[in-house]
PDB file of C-alpha atoms in Angstrom:
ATOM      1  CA  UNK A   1       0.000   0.000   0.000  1.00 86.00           C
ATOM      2  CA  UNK A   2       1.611   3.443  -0.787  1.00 92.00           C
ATOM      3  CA  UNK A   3       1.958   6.026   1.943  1.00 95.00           C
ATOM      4  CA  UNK A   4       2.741   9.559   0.900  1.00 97.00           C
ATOM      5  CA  UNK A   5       4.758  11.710   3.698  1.00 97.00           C
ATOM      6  CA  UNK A   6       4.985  14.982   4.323  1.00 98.00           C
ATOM      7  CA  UNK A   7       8.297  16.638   5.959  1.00 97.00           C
ATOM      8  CA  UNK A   8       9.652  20.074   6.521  1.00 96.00           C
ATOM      9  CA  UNK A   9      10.165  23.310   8.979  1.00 96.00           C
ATOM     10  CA  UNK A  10       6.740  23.916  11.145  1.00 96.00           C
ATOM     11  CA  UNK A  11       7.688  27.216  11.273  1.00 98.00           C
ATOM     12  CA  UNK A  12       8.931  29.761   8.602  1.00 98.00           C
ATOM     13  CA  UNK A  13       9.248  33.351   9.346  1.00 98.00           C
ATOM     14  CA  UNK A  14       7.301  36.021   7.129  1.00 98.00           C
ATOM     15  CA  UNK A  15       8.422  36.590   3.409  1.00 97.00           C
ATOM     16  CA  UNK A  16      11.052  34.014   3.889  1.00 98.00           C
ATOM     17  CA  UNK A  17      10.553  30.916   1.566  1.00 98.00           C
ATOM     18  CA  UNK A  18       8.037  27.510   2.866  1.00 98.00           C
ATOM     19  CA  UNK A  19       9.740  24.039   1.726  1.00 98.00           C
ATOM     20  CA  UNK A  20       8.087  20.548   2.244  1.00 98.00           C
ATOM     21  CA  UNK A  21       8.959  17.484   0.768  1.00 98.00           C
ATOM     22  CA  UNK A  22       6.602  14.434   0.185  1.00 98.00           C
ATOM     23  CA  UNK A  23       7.986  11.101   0.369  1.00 97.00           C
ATOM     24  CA  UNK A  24       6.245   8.379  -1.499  1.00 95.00           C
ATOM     25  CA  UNK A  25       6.703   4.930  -0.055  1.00 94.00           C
ATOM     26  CA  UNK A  26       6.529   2.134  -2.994  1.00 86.00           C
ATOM     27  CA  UNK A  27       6.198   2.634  -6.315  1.00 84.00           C
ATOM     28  CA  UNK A  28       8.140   5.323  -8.423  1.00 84.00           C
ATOM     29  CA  UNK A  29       6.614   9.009  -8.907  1.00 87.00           C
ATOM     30  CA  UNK A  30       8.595   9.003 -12.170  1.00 85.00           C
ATOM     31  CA  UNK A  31       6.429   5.533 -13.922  1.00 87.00           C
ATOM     32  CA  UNK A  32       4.081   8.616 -15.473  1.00 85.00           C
ATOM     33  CA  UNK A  33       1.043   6.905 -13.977  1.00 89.00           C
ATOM     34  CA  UNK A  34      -0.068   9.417 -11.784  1.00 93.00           C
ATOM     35  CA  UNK A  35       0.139  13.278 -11.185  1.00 93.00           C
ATOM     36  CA  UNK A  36       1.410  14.494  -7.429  1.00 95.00           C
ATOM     37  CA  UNK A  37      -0.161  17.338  -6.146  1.00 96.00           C
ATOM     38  CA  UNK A  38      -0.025  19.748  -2.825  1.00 98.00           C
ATOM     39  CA  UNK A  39      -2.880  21.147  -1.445  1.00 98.00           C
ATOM     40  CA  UNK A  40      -3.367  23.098   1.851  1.00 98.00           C
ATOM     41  CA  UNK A  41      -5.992  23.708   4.343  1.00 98.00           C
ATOM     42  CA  UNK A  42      -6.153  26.309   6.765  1.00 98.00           C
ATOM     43  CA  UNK A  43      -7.468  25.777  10.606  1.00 97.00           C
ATOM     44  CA  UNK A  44     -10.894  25.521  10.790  1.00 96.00           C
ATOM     45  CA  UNK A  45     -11.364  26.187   6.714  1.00 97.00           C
ATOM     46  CA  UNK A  46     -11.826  24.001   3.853  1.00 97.00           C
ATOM     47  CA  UNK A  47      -9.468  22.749   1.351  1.00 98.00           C
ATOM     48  CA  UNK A  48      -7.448  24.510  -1.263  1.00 97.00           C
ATOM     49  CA  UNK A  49      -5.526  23.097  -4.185  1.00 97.00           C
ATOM     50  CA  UNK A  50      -2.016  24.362  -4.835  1.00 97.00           C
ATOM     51  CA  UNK A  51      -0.701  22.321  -7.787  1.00 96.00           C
ATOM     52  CA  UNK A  52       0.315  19.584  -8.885  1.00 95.00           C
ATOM     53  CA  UNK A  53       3.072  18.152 -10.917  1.00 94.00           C
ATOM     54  CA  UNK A  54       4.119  15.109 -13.706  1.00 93.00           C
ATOM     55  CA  UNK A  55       7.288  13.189 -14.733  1.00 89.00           C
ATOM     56  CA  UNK A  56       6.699  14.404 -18.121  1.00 89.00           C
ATOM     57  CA  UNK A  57       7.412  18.408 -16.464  1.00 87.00           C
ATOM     58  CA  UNK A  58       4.160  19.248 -16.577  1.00 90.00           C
ATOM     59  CA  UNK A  59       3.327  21.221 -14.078  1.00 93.00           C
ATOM     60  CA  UNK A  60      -0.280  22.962 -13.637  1.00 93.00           C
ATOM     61  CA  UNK A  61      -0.315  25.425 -10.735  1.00 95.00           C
ATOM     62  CA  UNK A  62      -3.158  27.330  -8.718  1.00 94.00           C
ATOM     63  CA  UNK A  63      -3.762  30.746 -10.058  1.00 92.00           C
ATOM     64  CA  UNK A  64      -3.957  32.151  -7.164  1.00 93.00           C
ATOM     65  CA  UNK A  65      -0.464  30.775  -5.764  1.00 96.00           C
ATOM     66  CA  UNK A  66       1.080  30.908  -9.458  1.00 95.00           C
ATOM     67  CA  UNK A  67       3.572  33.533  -9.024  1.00 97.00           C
ATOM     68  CA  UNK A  68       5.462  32.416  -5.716  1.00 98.00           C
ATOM     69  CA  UNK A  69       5.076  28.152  -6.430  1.00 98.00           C
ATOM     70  CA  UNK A  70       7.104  25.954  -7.775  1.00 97.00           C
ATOM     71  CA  UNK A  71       7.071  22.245  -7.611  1.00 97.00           C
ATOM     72  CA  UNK A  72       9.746  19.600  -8.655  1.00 95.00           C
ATOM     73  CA  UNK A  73      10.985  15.787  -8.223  1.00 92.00           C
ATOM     74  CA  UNK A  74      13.801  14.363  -6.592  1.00 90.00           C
ATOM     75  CA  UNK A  75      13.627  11.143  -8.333  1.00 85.00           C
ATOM     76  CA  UNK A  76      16.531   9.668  -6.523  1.00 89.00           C
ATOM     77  CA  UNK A  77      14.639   9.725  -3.120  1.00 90.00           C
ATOM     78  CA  UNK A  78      11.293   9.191  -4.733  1.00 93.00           C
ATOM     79  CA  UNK A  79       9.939  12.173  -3.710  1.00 95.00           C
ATOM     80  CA  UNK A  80       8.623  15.680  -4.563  1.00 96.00           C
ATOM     81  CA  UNK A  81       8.810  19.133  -3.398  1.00 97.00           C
ATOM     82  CA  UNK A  82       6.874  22.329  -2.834  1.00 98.00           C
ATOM     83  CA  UNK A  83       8.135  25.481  -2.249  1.00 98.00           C
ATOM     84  CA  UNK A  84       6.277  28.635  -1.678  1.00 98.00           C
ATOM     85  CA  UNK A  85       8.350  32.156  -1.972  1.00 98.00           C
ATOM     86  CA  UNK A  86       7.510  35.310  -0.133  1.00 98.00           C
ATOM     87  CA  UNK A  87       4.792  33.858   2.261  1.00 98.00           C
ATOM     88  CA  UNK A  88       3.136  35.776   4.870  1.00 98.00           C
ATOM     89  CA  UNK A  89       0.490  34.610   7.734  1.00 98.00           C
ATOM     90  CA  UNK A  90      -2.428  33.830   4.835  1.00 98.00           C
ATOM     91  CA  UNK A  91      -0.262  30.822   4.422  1.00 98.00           C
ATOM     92  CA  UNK A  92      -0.213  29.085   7.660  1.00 98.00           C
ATOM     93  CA  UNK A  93      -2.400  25.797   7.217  1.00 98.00           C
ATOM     94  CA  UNK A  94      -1.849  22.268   7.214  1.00 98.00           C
ATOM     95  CA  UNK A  95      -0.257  21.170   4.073  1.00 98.00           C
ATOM     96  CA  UNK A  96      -1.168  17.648   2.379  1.00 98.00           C
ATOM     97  CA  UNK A  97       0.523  15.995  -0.680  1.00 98.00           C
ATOM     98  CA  UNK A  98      -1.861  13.259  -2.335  1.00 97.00           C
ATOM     99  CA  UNK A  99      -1.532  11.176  -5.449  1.00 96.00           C
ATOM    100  CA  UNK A 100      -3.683  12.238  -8.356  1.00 93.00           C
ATOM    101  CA  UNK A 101      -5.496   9.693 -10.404  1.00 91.00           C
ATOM    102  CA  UNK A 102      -5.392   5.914 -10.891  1.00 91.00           C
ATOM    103  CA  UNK A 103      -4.735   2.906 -12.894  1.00 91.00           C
ATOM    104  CA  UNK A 104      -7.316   0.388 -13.707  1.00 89.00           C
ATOM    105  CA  UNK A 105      -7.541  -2.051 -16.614  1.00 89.00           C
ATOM    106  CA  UNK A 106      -3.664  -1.497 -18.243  1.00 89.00           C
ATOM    107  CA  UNK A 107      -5.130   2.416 -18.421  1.00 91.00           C
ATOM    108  CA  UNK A 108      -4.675   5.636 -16.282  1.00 91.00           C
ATOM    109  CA  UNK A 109      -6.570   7.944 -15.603  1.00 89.00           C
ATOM    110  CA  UNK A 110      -5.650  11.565 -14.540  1.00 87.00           C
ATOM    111  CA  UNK A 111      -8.853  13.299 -13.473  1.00 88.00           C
ATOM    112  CA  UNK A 112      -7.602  14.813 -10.744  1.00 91.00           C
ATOM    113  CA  UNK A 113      -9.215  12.467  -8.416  1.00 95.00           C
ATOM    114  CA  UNK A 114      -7.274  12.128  -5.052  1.00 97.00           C
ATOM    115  CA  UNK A 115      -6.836   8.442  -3.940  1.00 97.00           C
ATOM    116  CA  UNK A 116      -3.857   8.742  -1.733  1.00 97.00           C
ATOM    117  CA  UNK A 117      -2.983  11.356   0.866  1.00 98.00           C
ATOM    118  CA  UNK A 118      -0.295  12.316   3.787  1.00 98.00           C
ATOM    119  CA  UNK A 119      -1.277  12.809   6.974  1.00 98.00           C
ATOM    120  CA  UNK A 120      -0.022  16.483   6.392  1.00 98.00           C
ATOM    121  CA  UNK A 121       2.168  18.628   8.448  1.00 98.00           C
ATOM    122  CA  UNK A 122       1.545  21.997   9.764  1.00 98.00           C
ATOM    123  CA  UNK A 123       3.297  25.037   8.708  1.00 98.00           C
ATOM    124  CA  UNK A 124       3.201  28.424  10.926  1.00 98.00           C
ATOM    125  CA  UNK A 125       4.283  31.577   8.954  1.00 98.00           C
ATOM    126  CA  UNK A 126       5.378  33.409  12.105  1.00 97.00           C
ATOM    127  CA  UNK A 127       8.313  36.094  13.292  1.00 96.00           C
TER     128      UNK A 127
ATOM    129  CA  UNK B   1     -14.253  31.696 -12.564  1.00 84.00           C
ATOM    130  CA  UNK B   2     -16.347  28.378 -11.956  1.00 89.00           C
ATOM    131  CA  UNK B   3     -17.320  27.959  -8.279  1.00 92.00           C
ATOM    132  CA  UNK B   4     -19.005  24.937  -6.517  1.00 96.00           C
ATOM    133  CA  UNK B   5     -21.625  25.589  -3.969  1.00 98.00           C
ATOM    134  CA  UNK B   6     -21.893  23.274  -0.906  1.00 98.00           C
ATOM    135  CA  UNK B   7     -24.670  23.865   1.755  1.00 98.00           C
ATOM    136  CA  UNK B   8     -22.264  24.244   5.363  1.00 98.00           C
ATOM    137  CA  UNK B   9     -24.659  22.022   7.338  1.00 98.00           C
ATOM    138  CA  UNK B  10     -26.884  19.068   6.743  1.00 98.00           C
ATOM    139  CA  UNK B  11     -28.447  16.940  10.024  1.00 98.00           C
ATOM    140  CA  UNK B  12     -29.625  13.646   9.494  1.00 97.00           C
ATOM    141  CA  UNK B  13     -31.708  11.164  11.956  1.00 97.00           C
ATOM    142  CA  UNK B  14     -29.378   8.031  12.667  1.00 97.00           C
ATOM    143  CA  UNK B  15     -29.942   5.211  10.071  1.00 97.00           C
ATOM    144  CA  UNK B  16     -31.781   7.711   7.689  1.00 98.00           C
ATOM    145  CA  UNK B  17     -30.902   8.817   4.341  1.00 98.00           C
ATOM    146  CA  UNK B  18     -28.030  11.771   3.799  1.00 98.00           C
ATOM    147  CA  UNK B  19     -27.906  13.497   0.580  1.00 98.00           C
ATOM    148  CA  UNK B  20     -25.388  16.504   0.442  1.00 98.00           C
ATOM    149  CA  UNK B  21     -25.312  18.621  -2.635  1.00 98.00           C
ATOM    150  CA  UNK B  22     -22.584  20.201  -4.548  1.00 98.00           C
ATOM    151  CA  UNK B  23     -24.094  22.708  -7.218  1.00 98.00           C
ATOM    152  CA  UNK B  24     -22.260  24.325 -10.216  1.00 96.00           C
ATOM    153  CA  UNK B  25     -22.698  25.449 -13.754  1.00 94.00           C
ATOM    154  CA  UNK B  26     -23.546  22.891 -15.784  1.00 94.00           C
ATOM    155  CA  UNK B  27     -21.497  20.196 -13.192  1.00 95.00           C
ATOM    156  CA  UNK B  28     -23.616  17.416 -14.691  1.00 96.00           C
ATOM    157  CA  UNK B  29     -20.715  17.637 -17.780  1.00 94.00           C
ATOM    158  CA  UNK B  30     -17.950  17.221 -15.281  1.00 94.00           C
ATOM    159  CA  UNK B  31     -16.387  14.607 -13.160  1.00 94.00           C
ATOM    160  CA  UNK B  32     -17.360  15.286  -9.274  1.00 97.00           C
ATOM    161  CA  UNK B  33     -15.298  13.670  -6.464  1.00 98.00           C
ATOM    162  CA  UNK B  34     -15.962  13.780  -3.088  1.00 98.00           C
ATOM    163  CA  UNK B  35     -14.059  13.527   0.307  1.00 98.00           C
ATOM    164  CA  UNK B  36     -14.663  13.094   4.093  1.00 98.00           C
ATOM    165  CA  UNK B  37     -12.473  14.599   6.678  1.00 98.00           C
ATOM    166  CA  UNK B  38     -12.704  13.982  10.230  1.00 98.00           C
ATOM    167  CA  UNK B  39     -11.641  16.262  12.686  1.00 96.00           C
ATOM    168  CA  UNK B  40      -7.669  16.097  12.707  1.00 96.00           C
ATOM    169  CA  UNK B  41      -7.383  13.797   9.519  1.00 98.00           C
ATOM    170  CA  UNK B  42      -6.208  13.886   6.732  1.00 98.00           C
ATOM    171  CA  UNK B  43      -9.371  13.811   3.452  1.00 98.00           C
ATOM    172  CA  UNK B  44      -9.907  10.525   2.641  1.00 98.00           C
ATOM    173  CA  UNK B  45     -11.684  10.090  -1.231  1.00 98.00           C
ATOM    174  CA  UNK B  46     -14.951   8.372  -0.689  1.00 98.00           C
ATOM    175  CA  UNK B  47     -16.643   8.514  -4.101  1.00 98.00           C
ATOM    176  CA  UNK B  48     -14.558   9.214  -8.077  1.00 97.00           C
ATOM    177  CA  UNK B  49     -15.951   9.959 -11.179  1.00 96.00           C
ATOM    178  CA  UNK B  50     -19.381  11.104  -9.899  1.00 97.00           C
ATOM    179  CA  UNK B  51     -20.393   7.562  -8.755  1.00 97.00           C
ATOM    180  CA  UNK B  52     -17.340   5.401  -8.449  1.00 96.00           C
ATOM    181  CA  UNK B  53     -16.220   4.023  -4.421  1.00 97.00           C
ATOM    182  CA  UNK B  54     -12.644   3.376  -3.756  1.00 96.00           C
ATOM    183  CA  UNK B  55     -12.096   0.139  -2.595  1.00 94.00           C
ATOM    184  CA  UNK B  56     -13.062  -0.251   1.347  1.00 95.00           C
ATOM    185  CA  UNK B  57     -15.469   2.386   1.328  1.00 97.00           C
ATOM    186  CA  UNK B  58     -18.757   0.905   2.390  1.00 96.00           C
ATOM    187  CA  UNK B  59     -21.926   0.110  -0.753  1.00 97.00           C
ATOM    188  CA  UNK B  60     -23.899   3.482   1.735  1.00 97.00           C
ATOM    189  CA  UNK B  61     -21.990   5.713  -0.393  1.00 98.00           C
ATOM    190  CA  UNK B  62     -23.054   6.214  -3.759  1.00 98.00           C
ATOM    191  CA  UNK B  63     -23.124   9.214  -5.830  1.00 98.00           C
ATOM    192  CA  UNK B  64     -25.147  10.762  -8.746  1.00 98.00           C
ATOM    193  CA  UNK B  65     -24.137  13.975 -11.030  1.00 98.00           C
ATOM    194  CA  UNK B  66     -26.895  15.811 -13.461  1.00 98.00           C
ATOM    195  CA  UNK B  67     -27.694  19.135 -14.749  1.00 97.00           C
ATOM    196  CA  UNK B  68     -25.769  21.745 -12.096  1.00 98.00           C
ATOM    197  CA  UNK B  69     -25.861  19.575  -9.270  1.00 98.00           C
ATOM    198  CA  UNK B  70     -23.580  16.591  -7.956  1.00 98.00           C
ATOM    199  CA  UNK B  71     -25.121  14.654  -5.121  1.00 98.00           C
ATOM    200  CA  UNK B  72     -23.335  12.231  -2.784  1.00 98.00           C
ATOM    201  CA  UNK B  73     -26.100   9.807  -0.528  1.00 98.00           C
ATOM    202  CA  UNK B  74     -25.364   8.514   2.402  1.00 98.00           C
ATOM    203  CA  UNK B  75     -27.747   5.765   3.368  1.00 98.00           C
ATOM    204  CA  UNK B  76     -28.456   4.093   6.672  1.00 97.00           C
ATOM    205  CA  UNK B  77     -26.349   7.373   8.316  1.00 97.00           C
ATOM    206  CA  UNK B  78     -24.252   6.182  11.294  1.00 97.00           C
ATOM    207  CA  UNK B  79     -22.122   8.130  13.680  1.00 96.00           C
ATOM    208  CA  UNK B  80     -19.166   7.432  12.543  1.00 96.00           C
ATOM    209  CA  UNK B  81     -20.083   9.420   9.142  1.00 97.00           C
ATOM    210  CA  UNK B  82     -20.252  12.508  11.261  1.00 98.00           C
ATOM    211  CA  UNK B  83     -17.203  14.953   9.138  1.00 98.00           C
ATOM    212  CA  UNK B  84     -16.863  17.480   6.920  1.00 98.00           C
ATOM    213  CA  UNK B  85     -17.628  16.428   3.193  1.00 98.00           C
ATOM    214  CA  UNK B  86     -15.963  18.163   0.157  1.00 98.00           C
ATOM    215  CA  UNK B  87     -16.775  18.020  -3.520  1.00 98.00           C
ATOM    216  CA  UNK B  88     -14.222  18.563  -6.540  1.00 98.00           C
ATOM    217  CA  UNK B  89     -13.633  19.219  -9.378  1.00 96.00           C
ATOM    218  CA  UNK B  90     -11.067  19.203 -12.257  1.00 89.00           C
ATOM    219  CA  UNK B  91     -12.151  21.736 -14.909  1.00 78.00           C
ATOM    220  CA  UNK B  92     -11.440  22.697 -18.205  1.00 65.00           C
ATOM    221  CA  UNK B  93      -8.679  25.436 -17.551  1.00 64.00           C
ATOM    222  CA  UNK B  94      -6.100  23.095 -16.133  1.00 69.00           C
ATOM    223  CA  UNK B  95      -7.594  23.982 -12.183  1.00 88.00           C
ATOM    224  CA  UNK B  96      -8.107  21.945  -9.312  1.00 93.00           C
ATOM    225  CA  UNK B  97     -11.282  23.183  -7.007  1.00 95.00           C
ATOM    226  CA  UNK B  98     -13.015  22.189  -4.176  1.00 97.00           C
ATOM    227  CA  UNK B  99     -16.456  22.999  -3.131  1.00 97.00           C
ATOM    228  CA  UNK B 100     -16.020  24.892   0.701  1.00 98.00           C
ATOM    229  CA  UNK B 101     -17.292  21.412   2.150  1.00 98.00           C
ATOM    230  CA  UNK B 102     -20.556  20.237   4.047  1.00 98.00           C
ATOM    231  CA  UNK B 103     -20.571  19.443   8.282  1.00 98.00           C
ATOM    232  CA  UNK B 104     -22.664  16.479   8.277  1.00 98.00           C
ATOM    233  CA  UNK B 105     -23.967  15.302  11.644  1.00 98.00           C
ATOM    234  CA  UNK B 106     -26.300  12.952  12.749  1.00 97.00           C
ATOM    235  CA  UNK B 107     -28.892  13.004  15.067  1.00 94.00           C
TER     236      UNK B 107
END
């Protein structure tokens, strides 16, 4: 069963730079089956999608985050990153990575369903 | 810019029928997932592709999509489906969106 893990500083000081990493556990994020995505959730609010990325480079990013995201593979470590520039305290929340899509039949299918998710860690933008 | 519309509360009697709505323009011509999140967890997908369960979630889920409305039914509501239920979307300009979820709890 693949487990997706989320790692990084809890706490990053105004308009300095927020970095996570999500480890995947089996499998390898490069195979092209799936897309990876980030998405975030503030206390007490609902959920919002950040991006989310592809072995092929594709990225496809939030419009609202576009400017100060970027996402990218470490392929060695089976994992991939986030990191979000200038942040202020809009952007403490709990952050989640998930696996987007699925396989069934030989075929995949990138709908931007979320199967798989980390338990997410929480991130305080705070001096 | 498309939006999805989710009620913030819906009550239920225990072992009665839940239906929670997710409304957009014309959502009947997308695919609508849906998510339950308990308090301190992490989402976990309980219905794909309008009316498709992941494995291990139980037949009391199903799901239905039509005109500018996506519906996910609960049936036979128990107390451990008390969370907060989110619908999504993947639409055609390349975005990811969720609805801003549903508190189910039952009576």
């Amino acid at each position: 069963q693949v487990q997706l893990q989320e790692s990084g500083p809890g706490l990053v000081k105004p308009s300095q730079t927020l970095s996570l990493m999500c480890s995947v556990s089996a499998g390898s994020i490069s195979s092209g089956d799936y897309h990876w995505s980030w998405i975030r959730q503030p206390a007490g609010k609902g959920l919002e999608w950040i991006g989310r990325l592809h072995s092929s480079g594709t990225t496809n990013y939030s419009p609202f985050l576009k400017s100060r995201v970027t996402m990218s593979f470490d392929t060695s470590k089976n994992q991939f990153s986030l990191k979000l520039t200038s942040v202020t305290a809009a952007d403490t929340a709990v952050y989640y990575c998930a696996r987007d899509g699925y396989c069934s039949g030989g075929y995949c299918y990138w709908d931007g369903s979320l199967h798989i998710w980390g338990q997410g860690t929480t991130v305080t933008v705070s001096s | 810019s498309y939006e999805l519309t989710q009620p913030l509360s819906v009550s239920v009697a225990l072992g009665q029928t839940a239906r929670l709505t997710c409304g957009g323009n014309n959502i009947g011509n997308k695919n609508v997932h849906w998510y339950q999140q308990k308090p301190g967890q992490a989402p976990v997908l309980v219905m794909y592709r309008n009316n498709n369960r992941p494995s291990g979630i139980p037949e009391q889920f199903s799901g239905s999509n039509s005109g500018n409305t996506a519906t996910l039914t609960i049936s036979r509501a128990q107390g451990g489906d008390e969370a907060d239920y989110y619908c999504q979307v993947w639409n055609s300009s390349t975005i990811m969106l969720f609805g801003g979820g549903t508190k189910l709890t039952v009576l």
